[in-house]
Short mmCIF file of C-alpha atoms in Angstrom, two decimals:
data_model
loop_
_atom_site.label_atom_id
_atom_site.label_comp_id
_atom_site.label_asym_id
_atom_site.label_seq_id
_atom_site.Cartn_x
_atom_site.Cartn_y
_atom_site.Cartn_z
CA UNK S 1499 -39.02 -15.59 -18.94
CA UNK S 1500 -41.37 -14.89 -15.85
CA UNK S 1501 -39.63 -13.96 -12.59
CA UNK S 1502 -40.72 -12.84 -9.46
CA UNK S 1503 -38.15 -10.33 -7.61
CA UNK S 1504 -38.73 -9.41 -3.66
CA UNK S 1505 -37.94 -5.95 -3.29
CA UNK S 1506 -35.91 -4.16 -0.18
CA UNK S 1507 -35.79 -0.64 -0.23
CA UNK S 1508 -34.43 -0.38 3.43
CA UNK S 1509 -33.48 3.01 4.71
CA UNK S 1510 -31.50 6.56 3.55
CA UNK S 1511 -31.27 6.91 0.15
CA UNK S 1512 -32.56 3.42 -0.20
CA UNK S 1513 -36.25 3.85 -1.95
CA UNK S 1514 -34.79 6.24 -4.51
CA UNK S 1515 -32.23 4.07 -5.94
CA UNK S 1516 -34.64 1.13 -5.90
CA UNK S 1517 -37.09 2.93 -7.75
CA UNK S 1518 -34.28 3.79 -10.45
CA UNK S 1519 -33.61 0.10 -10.84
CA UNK S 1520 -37.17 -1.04 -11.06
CA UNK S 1521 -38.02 1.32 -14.49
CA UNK S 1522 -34.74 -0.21 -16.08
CA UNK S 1523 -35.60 -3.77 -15.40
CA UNK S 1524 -39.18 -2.65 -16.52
CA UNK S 1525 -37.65 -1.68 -19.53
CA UNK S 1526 -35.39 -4.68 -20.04
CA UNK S 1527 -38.25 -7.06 -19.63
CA UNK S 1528 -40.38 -4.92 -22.27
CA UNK S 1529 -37.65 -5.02 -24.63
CA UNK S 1530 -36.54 -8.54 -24.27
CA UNK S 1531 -40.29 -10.21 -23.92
CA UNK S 1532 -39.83 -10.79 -20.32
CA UNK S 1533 -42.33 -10.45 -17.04
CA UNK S 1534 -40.85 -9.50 -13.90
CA UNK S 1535 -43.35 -9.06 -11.36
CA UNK S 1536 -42.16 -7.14 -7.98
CA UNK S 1537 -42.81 -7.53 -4.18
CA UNK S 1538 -41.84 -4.99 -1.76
CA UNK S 1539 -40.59 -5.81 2.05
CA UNK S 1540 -39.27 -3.95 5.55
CA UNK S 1541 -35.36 -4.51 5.99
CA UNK S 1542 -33.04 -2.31 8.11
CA UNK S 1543 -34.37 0.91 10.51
CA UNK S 1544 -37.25 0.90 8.45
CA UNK S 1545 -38.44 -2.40 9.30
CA UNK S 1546 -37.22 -1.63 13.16
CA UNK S 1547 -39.78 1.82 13.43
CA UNK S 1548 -42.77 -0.72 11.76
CA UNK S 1549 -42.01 -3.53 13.38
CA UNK S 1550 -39.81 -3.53 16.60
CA UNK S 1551 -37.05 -5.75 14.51
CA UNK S 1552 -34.63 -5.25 11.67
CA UNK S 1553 -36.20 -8.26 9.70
CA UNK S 1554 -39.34 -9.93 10.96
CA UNK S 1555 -39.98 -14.16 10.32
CA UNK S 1556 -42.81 -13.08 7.69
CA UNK S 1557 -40.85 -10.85 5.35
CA UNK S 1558 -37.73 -13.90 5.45
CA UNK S 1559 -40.19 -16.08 4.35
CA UNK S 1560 -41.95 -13.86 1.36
CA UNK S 1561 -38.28 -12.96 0.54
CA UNK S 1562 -37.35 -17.15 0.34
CA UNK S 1563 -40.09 -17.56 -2.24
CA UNK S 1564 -38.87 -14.59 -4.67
CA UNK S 1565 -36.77 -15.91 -7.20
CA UNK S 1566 -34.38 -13.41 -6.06
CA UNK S 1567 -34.31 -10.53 -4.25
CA UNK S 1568 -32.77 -6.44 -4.22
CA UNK S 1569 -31.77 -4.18 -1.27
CA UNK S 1570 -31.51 -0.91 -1.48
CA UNK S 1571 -29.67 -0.06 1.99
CA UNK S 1572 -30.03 -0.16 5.93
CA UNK S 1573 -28.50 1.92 8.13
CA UNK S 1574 -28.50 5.53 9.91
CA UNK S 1575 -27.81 7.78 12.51
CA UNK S 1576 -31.22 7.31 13.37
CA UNK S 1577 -31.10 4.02 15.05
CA UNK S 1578 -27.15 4.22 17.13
CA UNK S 1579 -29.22 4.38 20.15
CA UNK S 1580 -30.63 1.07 19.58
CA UNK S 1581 -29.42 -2.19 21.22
CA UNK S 1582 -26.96 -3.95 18.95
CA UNK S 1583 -29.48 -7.51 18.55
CA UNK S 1584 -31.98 -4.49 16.87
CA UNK S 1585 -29.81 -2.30 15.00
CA UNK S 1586 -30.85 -2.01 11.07
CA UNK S 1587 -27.29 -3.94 9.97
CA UNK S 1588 -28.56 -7.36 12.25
CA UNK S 1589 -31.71 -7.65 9.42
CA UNK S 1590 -29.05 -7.84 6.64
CA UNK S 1591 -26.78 -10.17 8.36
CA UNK S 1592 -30.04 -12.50 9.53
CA UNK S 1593 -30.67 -12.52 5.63
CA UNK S 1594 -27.49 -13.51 4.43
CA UNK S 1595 -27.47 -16.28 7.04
CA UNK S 1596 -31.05 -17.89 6.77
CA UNK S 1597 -30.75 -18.10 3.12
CA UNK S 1598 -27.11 -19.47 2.96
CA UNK S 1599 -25.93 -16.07 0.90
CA UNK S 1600 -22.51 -17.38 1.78
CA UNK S 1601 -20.58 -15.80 -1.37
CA UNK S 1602 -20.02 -11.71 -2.18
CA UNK S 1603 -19.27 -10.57 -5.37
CA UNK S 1604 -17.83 -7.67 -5.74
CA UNK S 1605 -16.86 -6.06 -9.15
CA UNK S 1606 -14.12 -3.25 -9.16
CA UNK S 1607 -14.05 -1.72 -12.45
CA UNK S 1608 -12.90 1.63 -13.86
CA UNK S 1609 -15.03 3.47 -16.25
CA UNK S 1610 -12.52 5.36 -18.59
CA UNK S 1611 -14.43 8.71 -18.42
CA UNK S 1612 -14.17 9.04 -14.43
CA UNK S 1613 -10.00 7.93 -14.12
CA UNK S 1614 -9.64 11.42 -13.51
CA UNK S 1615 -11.87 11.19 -10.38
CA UNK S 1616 -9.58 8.74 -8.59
CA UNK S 1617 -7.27 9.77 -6.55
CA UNK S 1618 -4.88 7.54 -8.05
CA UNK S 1619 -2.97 8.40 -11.09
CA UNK S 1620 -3.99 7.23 -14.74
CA UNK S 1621 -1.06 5.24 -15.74
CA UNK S 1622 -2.01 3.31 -12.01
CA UNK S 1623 -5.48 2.86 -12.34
CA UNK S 1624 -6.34 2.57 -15.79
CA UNK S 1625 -7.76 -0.87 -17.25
CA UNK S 1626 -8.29 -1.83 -13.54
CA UNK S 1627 -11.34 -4.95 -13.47
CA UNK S 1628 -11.15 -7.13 -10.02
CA UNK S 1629 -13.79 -9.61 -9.22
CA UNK S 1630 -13.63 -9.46 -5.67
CA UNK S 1631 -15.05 -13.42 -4.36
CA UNK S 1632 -15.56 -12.87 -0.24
CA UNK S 1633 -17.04 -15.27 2.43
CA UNK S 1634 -19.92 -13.54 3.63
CA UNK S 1635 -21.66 -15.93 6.79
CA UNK S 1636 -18.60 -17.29 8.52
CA UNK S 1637 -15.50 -16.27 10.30
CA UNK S 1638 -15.05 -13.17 12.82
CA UNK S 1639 -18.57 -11.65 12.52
CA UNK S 1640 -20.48 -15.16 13.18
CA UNK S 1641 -17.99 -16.79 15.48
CA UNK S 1642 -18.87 -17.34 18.97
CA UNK S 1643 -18.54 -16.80 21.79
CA UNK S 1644 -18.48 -12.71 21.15
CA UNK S 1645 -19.10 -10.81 24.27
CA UNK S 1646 -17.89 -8.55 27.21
CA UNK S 1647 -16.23 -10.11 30.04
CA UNK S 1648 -14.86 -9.27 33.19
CA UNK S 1649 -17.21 -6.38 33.88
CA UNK S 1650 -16.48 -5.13 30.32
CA UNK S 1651 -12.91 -4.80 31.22
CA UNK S 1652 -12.11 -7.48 28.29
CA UNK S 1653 -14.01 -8.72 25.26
CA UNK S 1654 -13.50 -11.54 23.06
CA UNK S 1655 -14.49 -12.04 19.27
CA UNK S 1656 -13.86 -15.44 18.00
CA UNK S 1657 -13.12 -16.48 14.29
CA UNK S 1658 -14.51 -19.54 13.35
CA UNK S 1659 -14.57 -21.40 9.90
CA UNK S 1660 -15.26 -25.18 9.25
CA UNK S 1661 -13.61 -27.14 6.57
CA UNK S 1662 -17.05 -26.85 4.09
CA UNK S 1663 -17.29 -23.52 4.69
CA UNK S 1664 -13.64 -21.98 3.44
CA UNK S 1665 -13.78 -24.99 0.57
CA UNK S 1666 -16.94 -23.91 -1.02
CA UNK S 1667 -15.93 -19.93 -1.53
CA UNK S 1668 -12.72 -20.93 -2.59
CA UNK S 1669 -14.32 -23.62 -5.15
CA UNK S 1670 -15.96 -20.23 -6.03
CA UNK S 1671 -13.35 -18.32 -6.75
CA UNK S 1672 -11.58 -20.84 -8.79
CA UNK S 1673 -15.06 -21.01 -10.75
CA UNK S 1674 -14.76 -17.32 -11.11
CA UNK S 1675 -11.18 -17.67 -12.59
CA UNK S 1676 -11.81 -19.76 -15.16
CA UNK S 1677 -14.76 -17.02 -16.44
CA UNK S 1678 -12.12 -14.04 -16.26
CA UNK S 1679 -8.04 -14.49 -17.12
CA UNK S 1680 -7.22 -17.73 -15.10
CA UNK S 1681 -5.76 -15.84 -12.51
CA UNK S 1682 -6.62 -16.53 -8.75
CA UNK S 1683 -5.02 -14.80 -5.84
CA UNK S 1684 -6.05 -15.80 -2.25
CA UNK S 1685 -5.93 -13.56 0.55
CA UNK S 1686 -5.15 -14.79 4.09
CA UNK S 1687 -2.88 -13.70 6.91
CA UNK S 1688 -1.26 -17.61 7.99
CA UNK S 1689 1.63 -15.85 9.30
CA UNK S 1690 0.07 -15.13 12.40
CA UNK S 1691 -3.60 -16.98 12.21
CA UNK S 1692 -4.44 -20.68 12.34
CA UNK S 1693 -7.77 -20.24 10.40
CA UNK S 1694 -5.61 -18.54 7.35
CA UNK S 1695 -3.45 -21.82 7.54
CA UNK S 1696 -6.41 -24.20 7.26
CA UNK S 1697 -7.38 -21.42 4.19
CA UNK S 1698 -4.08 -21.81 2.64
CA UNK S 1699 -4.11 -25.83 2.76
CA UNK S 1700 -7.43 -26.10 1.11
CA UNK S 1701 -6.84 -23.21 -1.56
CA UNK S 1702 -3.33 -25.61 -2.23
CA UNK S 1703 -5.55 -28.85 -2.64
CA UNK S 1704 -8.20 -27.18 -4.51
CA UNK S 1705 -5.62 -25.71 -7.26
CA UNK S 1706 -5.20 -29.65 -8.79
CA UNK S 1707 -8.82 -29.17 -9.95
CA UNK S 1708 -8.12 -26.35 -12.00
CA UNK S 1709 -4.95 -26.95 -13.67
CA UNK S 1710 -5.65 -23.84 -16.33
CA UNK S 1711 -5.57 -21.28 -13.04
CA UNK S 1712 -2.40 -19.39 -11.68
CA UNK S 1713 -2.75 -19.55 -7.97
CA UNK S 1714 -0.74 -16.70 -5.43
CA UNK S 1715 -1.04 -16.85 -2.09
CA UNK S 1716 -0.88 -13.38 -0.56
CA UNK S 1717 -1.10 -11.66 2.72
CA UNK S 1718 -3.53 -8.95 3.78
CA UNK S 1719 -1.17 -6.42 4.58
CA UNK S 1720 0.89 -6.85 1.36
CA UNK S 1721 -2.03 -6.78 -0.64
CA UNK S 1722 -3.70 -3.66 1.03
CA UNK S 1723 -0.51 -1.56 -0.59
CA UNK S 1724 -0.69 -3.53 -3.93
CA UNK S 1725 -4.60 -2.73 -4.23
CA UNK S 1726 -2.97 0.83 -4.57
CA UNK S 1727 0.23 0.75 -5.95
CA UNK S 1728 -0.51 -1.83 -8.42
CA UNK S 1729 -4.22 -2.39 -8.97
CA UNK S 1730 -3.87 -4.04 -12.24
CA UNK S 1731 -2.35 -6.82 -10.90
CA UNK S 1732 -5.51 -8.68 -9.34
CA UNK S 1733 -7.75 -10.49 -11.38
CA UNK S 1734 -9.74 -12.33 -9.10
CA UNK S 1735 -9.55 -12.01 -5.50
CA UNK S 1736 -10.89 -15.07 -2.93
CA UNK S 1737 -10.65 -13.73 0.79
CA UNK S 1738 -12.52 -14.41 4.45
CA UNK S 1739 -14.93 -12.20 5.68
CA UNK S 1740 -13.12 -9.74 7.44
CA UNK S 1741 -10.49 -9.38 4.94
CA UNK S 1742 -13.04 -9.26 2.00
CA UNK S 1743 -14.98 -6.47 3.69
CA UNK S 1744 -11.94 -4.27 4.28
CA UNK S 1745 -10.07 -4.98 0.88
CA UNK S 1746 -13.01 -4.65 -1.35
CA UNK S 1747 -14.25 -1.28 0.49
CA UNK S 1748 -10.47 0.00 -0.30
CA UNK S 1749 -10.72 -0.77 -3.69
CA UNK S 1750 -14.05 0.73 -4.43
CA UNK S 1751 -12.28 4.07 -4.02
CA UNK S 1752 -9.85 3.59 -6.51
CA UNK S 1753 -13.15 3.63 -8.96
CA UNK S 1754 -13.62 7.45 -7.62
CA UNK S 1755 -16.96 6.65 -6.62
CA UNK S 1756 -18.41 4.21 -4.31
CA UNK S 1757 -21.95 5.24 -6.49
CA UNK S 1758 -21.13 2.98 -9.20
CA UNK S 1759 -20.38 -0.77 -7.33
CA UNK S 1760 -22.40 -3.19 -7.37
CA UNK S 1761 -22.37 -6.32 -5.46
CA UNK S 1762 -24.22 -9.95 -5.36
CA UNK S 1763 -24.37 -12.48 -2.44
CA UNK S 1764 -25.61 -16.05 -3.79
CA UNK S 1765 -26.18 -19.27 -2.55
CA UNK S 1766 -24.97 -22.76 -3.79
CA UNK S 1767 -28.36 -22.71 -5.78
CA UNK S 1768 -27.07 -19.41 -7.52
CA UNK S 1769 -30.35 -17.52 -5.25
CA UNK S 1770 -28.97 -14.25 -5.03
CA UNK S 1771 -29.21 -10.82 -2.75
CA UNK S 1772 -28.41 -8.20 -5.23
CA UNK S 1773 -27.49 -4.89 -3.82
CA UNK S 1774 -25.44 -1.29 -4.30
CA UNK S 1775 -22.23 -0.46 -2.15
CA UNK S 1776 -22.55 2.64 -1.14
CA UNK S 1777 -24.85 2.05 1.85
CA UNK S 1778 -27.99 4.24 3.12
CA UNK S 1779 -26.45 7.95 3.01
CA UNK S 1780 -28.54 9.52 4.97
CA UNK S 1781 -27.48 13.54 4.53
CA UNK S 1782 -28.90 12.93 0.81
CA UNK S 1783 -32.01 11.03 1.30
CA UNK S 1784 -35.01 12.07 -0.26
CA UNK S 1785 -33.16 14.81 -1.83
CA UNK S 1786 -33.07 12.98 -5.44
CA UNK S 1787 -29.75 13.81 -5.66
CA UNK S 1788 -28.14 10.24 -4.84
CA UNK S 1789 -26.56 8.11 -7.94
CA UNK S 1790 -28.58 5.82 -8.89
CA UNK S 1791 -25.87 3.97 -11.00
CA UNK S 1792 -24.27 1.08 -8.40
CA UNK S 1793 -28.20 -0.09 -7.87
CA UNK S 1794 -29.19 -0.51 -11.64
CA UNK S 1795 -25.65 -2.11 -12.04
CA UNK S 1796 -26.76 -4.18 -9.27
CA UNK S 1797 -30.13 -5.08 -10.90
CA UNK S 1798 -28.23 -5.97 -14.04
CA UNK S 1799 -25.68 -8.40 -11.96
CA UNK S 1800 -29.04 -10.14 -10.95
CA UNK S 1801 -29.86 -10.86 -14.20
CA UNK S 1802 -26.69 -11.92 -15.16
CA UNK S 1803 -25.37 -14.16 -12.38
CA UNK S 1804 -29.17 -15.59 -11.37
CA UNK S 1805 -31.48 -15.49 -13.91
CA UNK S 1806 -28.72 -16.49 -16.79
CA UNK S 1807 -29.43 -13.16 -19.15
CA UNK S 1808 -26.20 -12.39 -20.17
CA UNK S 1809 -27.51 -10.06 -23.09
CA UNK S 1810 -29.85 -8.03 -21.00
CA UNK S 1811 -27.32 -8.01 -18.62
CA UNK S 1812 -24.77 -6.69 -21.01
CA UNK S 1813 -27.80 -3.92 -22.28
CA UNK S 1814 -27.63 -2.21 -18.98
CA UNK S 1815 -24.19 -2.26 -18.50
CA UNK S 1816 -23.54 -0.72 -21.70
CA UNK S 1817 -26.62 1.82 -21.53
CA UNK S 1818 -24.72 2.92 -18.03
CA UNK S 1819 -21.31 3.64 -19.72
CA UNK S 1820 -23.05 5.30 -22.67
CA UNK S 1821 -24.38 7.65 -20.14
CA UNK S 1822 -21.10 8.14 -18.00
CA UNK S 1823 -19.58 9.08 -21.76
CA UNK S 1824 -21.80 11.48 -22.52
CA UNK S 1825 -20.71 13.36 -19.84
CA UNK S 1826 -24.18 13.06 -17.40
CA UNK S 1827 -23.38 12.38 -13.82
CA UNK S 1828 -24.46 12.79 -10.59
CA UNK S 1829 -23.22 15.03 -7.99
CA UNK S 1830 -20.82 12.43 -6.01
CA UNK S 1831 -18.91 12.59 -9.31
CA UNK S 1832 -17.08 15.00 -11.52
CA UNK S 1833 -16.69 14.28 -15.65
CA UNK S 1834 -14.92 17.46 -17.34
CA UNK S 1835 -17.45 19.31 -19.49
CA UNK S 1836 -20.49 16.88 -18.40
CA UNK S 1837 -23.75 17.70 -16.97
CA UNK S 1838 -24.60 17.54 -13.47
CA UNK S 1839 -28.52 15.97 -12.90
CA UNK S 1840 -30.97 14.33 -10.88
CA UNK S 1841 -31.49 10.99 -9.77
CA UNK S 1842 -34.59 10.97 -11.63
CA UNK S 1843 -32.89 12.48 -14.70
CA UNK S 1844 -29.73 9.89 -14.37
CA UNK S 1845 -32.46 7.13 -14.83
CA UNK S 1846 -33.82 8.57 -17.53
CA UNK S 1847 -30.68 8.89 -19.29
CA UNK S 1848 -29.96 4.92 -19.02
CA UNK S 1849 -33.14 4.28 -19.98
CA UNK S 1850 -32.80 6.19 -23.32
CA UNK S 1851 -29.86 4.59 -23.94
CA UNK S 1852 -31.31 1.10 -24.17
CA UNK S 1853 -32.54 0.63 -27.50
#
């Protein structure tokens, strides 16, 4: 197989972590008789200092042509100052939304050797896998009008979904469910919002297409304190924007490190933005001391969910929990008796372990 992957390092820690993922899929393609061929682009603060914008027309359109594409991170302390149209985040969000990357995926799973690292107990977190499914270019952080008003005395955000848009993320998620355990649980807040009603109505009408799939309806609040109390619980998890940004970064630290999640954002087409969690850490960068882990996983979720390579896929996945049980990890984490290393060295060590 011959594919062509546009490359975003962004900003922070960025560059380091992309570099990690680049020598795996290197070796994934010279083990499996594959060519991957890589293109590099300006996203974030980095394209902002080269440029004068977060993402510029030219790199959208070299990034349309990749067959798909990874992002390292945007982001820093470096660009506050700058007006909110130019900040770093706007480049990812113009991404998302020229290329239709309307669905997140968002695995949540603990690795055995690091339950002691959450701060939740082991009998709690244990055996904990969610697939969280989130709408990623609708509702509060698209809708408009969103502006100051009345001399900036009041402000107004506006959440706005059509019809298509909440029934093709929660046609997702149902997809999703029928991969996993069959188990579906939809996240709204129709208690108090209109838009969570219209959610509820279609997730209702949608169910008599999958017969084989349990549906709950649940509300944010109530599943906020089961994501803690009771993380084995969810299966699959189909939320909004807002919600799905907020739940999914509160279960990522029942992992005990936001260094190993991955995430994908695809397109009906199954084009995906592959890319790690744990954003551009600036206090770390260039340090080689970042983990390197959440980025590969992320490379490996390309391969899996776009490019249909379920084995190779599977190879990294299982090269990265070899390493986590032989104790190496990086200094965000803390395995009893393991070894502390590098970036550099944590690639290494998942690259020896695919044989």
């Amino acid at each position: 197989m011959k594919k062509h992957i546009f490359t975003l390092p962004g900003d922070g820690v960025g560059p380091e972590v992309m570099a990690g993922a680049k020598e795996v899929l290197k070796k994934i393609a010279e083990k499996y008789n594959h060519e991957f061929t890589f293109e590099e682009g300006l996203i974030g603060g980095a394209a902002y200092d080269a440029n004068g914008t977060p993402l510029d027309d030219e790199t959208l359109g070299r990034a349309k042509n990749a067959d798909a594409i990874l992002l390292g991170a945007v982001g820093g302390p470096a660009w506050d100052n700058v007006d909110k149209t130019l900040r770093p985040e706007q480049g990812l969000l113009k991404i998302r939304k020229a290329l239709g990357l309307f669905s997140n995926l968002r695995p949540i799973k603990v690795f055995d050797k690091l339950i002691p690292a959450s701060p939740l107990k082991e009998a709690i977190v244990g055996g904990t896998d969610i697939l969280f499914v989130r709408e990623l270019t609708g509702g509060l952080y698209f809708g408009k009008p969103s502006e100051r008003r009345d001399g900036g005395n009041s402000v107004v955000d506006t959440l706005q979904y059509t019809r298509e848009e909440i029934e093709r993320i929660v046609d997702y998620g149902f997809q999703a469910a029928t991969l996993r355990g069959n188990k579906l649980t939809s996240v709204d807040k129709a208690n108090v919002l209109e838009s969570s009603r219209m959610w509820r109505e279609i997730v209702d009408a949608k169910s008599a297409d999958y017969p084989d799939v349990e549906v709950e309806h649940a509300l944010v609040d109530s599943t906020a304190m089961k994501l803690i109390t009771n993380p084995n619980h969810f299966d699959v998890v189909v939320t909004e924007n807002l919600f799905g940004d907020i739940l999914s970064d509160e279960a990522s630290v029942i992992t005990g490190s936001i260094g190993l999640l991955p995430s994908a954002s695809l397109n009906s087409t199954g084009f995906g933005l592959y890319e790690p969690v744990h954003g551009s850490a600036p206090d770390i960068a260039g340090e080689n001391k970042v983990n390197p882990l959440a980025m590969i996983l992320s490379a490996a979720m390309m391969l899996k969910y776009t490019f249909h390579l379920s084995e190779e896929s599977e190879a990294i996945e299982n090269s990265v929990d070899a390493a986590l049980k032989s104790g190496y990890h990086t200094m965000d984490l803390n395995i009893e008796g393991g070894k502390t290393v590098s970036t550099e060295e944590m690639v290494e060590v998942v690259l020896s372990n695919i044989k």
